[in-house]
mmCIF file of C-alpha atoms in Angstrom:
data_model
loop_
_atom_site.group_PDB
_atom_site.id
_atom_site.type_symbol
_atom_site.label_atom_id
_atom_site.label_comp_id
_atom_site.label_asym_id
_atom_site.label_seq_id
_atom_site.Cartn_x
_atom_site.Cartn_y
_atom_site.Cartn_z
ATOM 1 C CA UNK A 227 -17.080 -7.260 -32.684
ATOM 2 C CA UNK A 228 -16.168 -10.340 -34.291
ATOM 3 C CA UNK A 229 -12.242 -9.867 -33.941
ATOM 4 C CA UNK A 230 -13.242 -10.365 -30.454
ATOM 5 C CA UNK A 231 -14.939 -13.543 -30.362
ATOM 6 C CA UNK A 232 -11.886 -15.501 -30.073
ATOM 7 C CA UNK A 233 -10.825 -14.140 -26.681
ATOM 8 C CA UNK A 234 -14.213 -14.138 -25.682
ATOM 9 C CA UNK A 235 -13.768 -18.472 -26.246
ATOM 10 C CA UNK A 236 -10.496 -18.319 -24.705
ATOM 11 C CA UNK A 237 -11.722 -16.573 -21.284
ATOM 12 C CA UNK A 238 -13.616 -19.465 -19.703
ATOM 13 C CA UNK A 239 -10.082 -21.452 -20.552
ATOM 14 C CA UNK A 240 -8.229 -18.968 -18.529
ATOM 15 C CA UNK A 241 -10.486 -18.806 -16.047
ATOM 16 C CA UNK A 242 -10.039 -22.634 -15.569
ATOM 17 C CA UNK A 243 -6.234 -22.881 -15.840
ATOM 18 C CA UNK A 244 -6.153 -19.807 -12.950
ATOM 19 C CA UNK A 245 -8.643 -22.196 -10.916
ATOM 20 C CA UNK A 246 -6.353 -25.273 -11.026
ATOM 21 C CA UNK A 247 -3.187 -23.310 -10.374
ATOM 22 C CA UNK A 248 -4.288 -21.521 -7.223
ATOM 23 C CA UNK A 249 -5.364 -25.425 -6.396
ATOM 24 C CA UNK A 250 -2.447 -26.414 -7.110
ATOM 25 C CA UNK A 251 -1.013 -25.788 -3.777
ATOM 26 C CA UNK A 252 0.556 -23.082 -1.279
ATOM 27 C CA UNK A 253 3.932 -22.089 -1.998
ATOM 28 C CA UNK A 254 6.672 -23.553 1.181
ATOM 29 C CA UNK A 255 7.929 -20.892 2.624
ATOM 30 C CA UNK A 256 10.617 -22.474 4.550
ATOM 31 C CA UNK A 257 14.466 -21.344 3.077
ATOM 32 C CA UNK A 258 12.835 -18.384 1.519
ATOM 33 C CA UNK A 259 13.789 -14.921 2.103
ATOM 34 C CA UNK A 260 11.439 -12.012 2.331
ATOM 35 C CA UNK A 261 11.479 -7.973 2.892
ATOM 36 C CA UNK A 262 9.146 -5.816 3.894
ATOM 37 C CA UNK A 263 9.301 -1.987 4.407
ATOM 38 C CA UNK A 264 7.274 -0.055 6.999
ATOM 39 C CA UNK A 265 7.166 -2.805 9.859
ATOM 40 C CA UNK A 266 7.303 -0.136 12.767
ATOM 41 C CA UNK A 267 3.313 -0.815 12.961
ATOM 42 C CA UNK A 268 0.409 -1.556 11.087
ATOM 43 C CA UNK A 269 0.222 -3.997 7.965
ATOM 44 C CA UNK A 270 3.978 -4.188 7.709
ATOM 45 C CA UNK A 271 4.245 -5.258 11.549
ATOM 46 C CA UNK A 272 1.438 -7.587 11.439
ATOM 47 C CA UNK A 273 2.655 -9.290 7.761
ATOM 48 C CA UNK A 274 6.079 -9.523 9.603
ATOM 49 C CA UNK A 275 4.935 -11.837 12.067
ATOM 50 C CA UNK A 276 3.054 -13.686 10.102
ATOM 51 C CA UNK A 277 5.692 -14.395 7.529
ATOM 52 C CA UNK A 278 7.870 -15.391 10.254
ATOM 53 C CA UNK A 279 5.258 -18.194 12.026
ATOM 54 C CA UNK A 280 5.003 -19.319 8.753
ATOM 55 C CA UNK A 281 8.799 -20.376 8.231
ATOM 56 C CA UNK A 282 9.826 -17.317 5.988
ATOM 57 C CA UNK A 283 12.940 -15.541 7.142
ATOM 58 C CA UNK A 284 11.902 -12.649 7.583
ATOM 59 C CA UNK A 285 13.509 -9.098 6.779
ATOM 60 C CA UNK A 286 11.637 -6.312 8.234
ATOM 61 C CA UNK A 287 12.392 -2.591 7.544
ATOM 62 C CA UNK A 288 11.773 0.022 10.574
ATOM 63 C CA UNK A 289 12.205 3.665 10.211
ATOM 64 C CA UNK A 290 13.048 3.453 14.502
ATOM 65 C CA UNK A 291 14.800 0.257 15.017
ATOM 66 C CA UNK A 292 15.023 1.260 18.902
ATOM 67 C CA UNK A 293 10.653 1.428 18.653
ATOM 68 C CA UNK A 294 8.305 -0.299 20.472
ATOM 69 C CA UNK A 295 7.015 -1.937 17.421
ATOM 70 C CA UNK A 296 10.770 -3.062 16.380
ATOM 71 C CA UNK A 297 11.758 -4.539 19.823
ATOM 72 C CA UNK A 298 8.363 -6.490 19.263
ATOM 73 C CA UNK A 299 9.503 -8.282 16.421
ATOM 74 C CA UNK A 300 13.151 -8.397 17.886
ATOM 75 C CA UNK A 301 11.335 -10.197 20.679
ATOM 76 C CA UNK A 302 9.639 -12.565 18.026
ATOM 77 C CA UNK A 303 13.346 -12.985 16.449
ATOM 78 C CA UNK A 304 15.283 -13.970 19.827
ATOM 79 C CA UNK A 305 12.560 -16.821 19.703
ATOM 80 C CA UNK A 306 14.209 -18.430 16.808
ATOM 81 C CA UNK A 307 17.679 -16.613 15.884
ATOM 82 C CA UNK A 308 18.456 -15.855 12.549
ATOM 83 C CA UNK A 309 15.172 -16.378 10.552
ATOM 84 C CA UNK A 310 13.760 -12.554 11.398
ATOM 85 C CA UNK A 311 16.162 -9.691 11.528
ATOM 86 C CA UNK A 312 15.434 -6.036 11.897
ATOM 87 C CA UNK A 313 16.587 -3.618 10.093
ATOM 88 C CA UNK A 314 16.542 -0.003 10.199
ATOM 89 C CA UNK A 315 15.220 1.323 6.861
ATOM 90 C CA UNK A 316 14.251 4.503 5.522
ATOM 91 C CA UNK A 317 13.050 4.332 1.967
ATOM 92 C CA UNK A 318 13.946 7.651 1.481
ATOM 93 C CA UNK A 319 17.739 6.971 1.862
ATOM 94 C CA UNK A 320 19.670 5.542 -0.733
ATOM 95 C CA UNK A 321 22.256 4.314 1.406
ATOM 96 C CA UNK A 322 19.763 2.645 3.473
ATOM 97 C CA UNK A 323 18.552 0.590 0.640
ATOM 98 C CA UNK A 324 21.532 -0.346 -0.172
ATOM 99 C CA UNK A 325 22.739 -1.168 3.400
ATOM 100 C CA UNK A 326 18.946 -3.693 3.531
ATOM 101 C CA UNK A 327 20.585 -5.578 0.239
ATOM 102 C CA UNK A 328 23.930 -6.371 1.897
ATOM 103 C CA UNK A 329 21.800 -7.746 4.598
ATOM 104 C CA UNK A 330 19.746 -9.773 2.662
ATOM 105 C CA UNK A 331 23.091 -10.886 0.209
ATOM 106 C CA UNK A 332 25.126 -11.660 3.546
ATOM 107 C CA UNK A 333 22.219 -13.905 5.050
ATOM 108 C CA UNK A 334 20.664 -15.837 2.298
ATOM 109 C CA UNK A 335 18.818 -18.488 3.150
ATOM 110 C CA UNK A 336 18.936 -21.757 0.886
ATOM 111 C CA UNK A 337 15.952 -20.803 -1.059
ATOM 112 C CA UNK A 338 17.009 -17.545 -1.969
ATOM 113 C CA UNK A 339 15.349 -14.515 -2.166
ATOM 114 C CA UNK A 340 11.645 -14.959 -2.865
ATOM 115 C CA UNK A 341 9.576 -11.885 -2.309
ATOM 116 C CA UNK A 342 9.914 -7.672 -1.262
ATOM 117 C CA UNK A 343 6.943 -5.645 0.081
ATOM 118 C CA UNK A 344 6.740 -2.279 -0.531
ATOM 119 C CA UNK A 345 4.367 -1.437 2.677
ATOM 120 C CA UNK A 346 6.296 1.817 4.051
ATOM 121 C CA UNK A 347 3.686 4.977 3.369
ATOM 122 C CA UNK A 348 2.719 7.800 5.260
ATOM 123 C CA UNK A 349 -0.868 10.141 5.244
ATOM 124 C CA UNK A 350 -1.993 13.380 5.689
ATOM 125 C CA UNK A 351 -5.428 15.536 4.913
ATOM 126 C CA UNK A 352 -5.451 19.270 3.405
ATOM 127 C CA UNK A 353 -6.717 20.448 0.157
ATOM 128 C CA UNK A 354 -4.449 21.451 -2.349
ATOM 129 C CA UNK A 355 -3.463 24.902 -1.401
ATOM 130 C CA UNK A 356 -3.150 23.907 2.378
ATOM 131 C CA UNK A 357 0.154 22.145 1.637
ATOM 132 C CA UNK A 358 3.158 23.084 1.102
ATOM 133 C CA UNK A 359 5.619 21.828 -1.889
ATOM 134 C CA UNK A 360 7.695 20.568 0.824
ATOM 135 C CA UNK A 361 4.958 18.147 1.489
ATOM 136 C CA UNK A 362 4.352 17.198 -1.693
ATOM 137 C CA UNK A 363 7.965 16.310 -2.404
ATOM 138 C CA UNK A 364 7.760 14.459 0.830
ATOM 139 C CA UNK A 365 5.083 12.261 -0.052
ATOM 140 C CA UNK A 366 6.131 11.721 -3.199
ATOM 141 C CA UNK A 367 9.597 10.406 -1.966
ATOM 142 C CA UNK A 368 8.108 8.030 0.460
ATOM 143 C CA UNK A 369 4.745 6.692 -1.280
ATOM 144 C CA UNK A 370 6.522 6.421 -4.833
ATOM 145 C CA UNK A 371 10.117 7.107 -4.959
ATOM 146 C CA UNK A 372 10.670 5.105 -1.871
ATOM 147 C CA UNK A 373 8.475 1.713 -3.449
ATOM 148 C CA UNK A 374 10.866 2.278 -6.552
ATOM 149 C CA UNK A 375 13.864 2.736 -5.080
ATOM 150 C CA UNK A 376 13.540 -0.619 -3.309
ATOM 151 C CA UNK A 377 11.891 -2.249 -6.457
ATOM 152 C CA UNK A 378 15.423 -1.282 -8.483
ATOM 153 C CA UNK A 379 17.390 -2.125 -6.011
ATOM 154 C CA UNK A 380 16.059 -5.710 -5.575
ATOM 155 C CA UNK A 381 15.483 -6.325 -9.136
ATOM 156 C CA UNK A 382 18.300 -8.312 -9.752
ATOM 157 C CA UNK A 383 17.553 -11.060 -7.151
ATOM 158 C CA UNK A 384 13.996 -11.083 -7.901
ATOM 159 C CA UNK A 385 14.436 -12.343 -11.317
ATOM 160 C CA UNK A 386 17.470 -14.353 -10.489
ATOM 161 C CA UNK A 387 14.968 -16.493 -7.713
ATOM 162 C CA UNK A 388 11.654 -15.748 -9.778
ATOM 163 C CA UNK A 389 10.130 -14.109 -6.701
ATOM 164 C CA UNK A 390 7.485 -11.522 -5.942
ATOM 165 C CA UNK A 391 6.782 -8.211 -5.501
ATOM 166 C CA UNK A 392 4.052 -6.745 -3.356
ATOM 167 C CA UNK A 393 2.860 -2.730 -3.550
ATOM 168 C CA UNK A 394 0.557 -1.213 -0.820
ATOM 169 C CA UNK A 395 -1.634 1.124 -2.726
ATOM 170 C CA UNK A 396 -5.523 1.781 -1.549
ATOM 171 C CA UNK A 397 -8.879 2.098 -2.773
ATOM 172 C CA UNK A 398 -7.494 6.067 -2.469
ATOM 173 C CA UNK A 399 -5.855 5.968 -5.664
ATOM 174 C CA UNK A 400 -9.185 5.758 -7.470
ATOM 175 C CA UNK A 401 -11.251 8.988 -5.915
ATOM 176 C CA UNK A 402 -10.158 11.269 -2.820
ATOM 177 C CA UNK A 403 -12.086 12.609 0.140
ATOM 178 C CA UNK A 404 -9.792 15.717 1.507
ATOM 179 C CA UNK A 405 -6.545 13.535 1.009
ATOM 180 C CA UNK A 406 -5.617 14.095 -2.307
ATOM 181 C CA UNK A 407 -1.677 14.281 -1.295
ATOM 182 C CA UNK A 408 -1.957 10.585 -0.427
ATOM 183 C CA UNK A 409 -4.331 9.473 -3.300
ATOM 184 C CA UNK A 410 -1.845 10.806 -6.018
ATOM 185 C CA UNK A 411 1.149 8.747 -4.941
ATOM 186 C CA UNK A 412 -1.175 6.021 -4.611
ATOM 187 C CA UNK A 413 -2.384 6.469 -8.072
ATOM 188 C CA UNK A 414 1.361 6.856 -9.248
ATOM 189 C CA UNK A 415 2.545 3.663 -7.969
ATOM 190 C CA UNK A 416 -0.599 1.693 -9.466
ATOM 191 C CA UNK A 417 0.536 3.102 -12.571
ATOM 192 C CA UNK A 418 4.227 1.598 -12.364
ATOM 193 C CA UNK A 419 2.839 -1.846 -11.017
ATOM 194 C CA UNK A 420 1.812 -2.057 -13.919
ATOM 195 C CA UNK A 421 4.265 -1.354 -16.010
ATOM 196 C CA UNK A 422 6.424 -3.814 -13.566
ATOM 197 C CA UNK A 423 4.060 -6.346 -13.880
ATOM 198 C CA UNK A 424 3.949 -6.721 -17.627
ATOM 199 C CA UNK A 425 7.756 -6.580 -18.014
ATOM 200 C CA UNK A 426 8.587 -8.873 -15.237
ATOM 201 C CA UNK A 427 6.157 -11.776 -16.549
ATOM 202 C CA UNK A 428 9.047 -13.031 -19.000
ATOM 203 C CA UNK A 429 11.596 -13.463 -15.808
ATOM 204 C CA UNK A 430 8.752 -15.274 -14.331
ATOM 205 C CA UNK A 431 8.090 -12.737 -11.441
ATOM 206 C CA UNK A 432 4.775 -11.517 -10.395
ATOM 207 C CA UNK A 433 3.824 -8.173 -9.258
ATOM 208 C CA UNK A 434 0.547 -8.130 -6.869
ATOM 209 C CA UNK A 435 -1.469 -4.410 -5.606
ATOM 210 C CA UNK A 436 -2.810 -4.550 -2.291
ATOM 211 C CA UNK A 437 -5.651 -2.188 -2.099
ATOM 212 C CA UNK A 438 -7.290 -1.947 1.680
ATOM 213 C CA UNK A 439 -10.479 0.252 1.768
ATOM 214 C CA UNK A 440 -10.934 1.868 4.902
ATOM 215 C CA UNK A 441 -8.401 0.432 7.807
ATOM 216 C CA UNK A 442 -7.756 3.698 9.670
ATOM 217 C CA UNK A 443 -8.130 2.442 13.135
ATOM 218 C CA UNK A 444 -5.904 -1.282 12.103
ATOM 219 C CA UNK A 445 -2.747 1.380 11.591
ATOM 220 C CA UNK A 446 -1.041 4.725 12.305
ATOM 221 C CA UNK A 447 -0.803 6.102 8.983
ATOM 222 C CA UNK A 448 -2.989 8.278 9.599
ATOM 223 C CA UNK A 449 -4.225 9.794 13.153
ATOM 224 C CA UNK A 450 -7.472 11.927 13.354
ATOM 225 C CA UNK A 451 -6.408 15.582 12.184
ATOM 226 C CA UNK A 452 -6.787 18.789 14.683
ATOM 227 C CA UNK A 453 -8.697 21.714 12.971
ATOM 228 C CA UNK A 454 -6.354 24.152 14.553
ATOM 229 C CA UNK A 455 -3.254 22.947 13.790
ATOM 230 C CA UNK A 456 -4.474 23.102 10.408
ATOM 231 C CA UNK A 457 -5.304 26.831 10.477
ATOM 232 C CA UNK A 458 -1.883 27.756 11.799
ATOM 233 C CA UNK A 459 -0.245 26.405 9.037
ATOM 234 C CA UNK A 460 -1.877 28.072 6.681
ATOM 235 C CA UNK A 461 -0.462 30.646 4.715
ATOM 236 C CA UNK A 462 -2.177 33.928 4.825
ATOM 237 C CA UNK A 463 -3.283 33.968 1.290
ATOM 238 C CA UNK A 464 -5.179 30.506 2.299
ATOM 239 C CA UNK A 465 -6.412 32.043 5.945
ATOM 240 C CA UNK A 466 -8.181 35.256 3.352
ATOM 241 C CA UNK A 467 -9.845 32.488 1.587
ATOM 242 C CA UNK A 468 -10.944 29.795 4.029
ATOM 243 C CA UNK A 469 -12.343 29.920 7.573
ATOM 244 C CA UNK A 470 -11.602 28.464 10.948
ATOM 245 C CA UNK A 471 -15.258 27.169 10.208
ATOM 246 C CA UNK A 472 -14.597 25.446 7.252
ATOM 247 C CA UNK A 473 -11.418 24.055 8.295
ATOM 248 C CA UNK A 474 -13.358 22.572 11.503
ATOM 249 C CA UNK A 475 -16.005 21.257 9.582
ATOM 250 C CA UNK A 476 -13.602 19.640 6.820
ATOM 251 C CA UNK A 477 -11.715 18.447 10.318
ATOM 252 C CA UNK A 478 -14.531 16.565 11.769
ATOM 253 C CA UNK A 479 -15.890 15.585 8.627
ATOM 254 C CA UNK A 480 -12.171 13.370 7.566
ATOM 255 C CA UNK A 481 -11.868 12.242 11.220
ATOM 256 C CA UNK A 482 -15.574 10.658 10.864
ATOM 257 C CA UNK A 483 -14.339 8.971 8.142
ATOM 258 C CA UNK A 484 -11.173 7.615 9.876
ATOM 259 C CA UNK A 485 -13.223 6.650 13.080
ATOM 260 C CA UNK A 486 -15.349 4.158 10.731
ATOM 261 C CA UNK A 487 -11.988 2.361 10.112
ATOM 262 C CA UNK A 488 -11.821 -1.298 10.259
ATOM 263 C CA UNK A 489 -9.464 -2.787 13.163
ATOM 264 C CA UNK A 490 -8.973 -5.963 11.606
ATOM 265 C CA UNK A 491 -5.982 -4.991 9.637
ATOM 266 C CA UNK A 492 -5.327 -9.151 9.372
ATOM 267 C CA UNK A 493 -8.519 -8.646 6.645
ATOM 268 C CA UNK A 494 -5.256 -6.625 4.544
ATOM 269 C CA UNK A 495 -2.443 -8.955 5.270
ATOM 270 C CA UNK A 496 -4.195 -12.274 4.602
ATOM 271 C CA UNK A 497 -4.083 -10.681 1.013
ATOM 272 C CA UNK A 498 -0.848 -9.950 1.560
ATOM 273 C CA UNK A 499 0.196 -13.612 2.229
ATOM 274 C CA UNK A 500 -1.814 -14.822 -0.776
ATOM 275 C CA UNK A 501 -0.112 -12.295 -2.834
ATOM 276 C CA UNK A 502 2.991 -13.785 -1.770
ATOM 277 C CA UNK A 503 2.067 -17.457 -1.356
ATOM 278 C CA UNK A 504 -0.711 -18.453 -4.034
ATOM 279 C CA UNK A 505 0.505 -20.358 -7.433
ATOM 280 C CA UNK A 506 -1.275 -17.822 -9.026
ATOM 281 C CA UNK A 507 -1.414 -14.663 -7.397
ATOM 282 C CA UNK A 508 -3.949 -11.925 -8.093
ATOM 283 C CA UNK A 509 -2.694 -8.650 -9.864
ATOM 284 C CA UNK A 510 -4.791 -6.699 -7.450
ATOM 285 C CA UNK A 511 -6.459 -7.712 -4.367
ATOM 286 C CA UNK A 512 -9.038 -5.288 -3.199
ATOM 287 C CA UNK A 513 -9.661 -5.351 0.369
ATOM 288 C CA UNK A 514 -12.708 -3.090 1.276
ATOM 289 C CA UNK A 515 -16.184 -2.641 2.039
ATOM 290 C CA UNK A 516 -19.347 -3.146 -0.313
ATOM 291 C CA UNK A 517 -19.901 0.460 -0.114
ATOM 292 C CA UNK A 518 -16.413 1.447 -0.535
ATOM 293 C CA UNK A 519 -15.781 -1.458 -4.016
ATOM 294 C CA UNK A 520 -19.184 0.399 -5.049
ATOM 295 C CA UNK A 521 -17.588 3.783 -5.319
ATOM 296 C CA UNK A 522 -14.382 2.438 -6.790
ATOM 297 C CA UNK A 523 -16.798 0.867 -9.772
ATOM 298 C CA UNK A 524 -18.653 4.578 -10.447
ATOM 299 C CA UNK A 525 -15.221 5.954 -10.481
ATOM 300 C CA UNK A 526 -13.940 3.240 -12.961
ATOM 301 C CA UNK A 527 -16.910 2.290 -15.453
ATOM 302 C CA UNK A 528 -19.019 5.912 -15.206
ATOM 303 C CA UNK A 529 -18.060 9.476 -16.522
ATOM 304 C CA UNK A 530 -16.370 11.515 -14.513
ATOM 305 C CA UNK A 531 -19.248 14.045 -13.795
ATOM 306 C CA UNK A 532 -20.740 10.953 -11.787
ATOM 307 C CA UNK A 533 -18.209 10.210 -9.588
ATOM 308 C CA UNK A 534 -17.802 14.195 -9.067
ATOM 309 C CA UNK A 535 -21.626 14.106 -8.359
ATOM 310 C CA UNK A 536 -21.230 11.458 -5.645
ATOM 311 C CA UNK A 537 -18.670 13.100 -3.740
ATOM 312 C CA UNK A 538 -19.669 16.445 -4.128
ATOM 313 C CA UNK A 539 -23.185 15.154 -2.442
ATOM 314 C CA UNK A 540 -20.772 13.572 0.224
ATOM 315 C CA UNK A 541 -18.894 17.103 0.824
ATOM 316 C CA UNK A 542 -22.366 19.222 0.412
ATOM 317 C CA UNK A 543 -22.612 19.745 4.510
ATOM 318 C CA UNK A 544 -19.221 21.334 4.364
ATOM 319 C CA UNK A 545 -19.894 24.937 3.389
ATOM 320 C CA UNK A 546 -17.074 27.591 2.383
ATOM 321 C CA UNK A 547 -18.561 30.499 4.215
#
């Protein structure tokens, strides 16, 4: 107890010194470079444009670069040549990673390279068994492999200009509601953010976690799910288990959820400019309802059981058979 007592002196200091550095004042984004992944639509597209109005250059990362949400920001570019340039970018693609960095080397602006957001992520719903490993290994290749495989590749400019890097994870990556597929990657790449973060402190780069709550309707990630295209993917082993029943009401149950989405995905990338922008940046910035931060503290200060307890109550309309 008392070989705390120190630290517990030293926390109002911290607290003070954190004050006066996010007072100290926004960072200037003009001459600085920036990437982001996953700009087709949603947080990526909308952080895009907002980077760019604010005098970033702008690299943004589209899995279509002939989509309507690429020849949006194209538009936005021809505005002002050379400070936002699409890209196409598939984070599952080495070569593609490596094509983005000879972009980025070959159009530096004077300011360097300042920050890379890891925003590309896809979603699905299924319990376990209603997957297949070929989804797994998908998910895992975009939601985790694909964040690192940018991370390593831009490494070496990050701690040359002292820049940031920003993860997309979610409030998902502390409990799941019949997405557990998408909560595990999320989980994973909390896990390495933090890892980053410690190790990248002595090259003076900071590592920031956006976690949105609910913002289903603000993206595409995820659309509502259709009980019967469910059931015909099932393997027959699953069908002898489960019933159309079940899968309906585990259907409409999710696409409840999804339809109580916030639209104002600007609520997400506001932290995502902060994250970016601040003089002291927040290592997570949690961007979700009351409700939703109050299940995300049972799941982190209680015992498991009660966090089980809540969402089995949450689940207990949804009967097997």
């Amino acid at each position: 107890m008392w070989a705390a007592a120190p630290l517990l002196l030293l926390l109002p200091l911290l607290l003070l010194a954190r004050r006066w550095r996010r007072e100290a004042g926004a960072l200037e984004p003009a001459g600085r470079a920036v990437l982001i992944t996953g700009c087709d639509s949603g947080f990526g597209h909308l952080l895009a444009l907002r980077l760019h109005r604010l005098g970033f250059t702008v690299f943004a990362g589209c899995l279509s670069p002939g989509g309507d949400g690429a020849r949006r920001l194209q538009r936005e570019a021809a505005a002002d040549a050379g400070r936002m340039r699409v890209l196409r970018l598939d984070v599952t693609r080495g070569r593609d990673v490596l094509a983005a960095k000879e972009l980025v080397l070959s159009h530096l602006p004077e300011r360097g390279f300042w920050g890379l957001v890891n925003n590309a992520g896809i979603s699905t719903f299924g319990e376990t068994g209603w997957l297949s490993m070929e989804k797994y290994e998908k998910f895992a290749d975009v939601n985790l492999l694909g964040s690192i495989r940018t991370t390593l590749a831009f490494l070496p400019l990050l701690r040359k200009y002292k820049g940031r890097i920003v993860f997309m994870s979610s409030i998902i990556a502390y409990f799941t509601l019949g997405n557990g597929i998408y909560s595990m990657t999320k989980a994973a790449i909390e896990k390495f953010c933090d890892a980053l973060r410690l190790e990248m402190k002595k090259f003076g780069v900071q590592v920031c976690i956006i976690q949105p709550g609910n913002y289903a309707r603000s993206t595409k990630i995820q659309p509502p799910v259709s009980a019967e295209e469910i059931w015909n993917e099932l393997s027959e082993e699953e069908k002898a288990v489960y019933n159309k029943e079940y899968v309906q009401e585990r259907a409409d149950f999710f696409n409840n959820i999804l339809s109580k989405g916030s639209t104002n995905g600007n609520e997400v990338v506001d932290a995502m400019v902060d994250a970016l922008m601040s003089p002291a940046p927040k290592a997570r910035y949690m961007v979700a309802k009351l409700k939703e931060k109050a299940l995300v503290f049972v799941c982190a200060l209680f015992p498991t059981v009660v966090m089980d307890s809540v969402l089995s109550y949450a689940l207990s309309k949804v009967k097997l058979a």
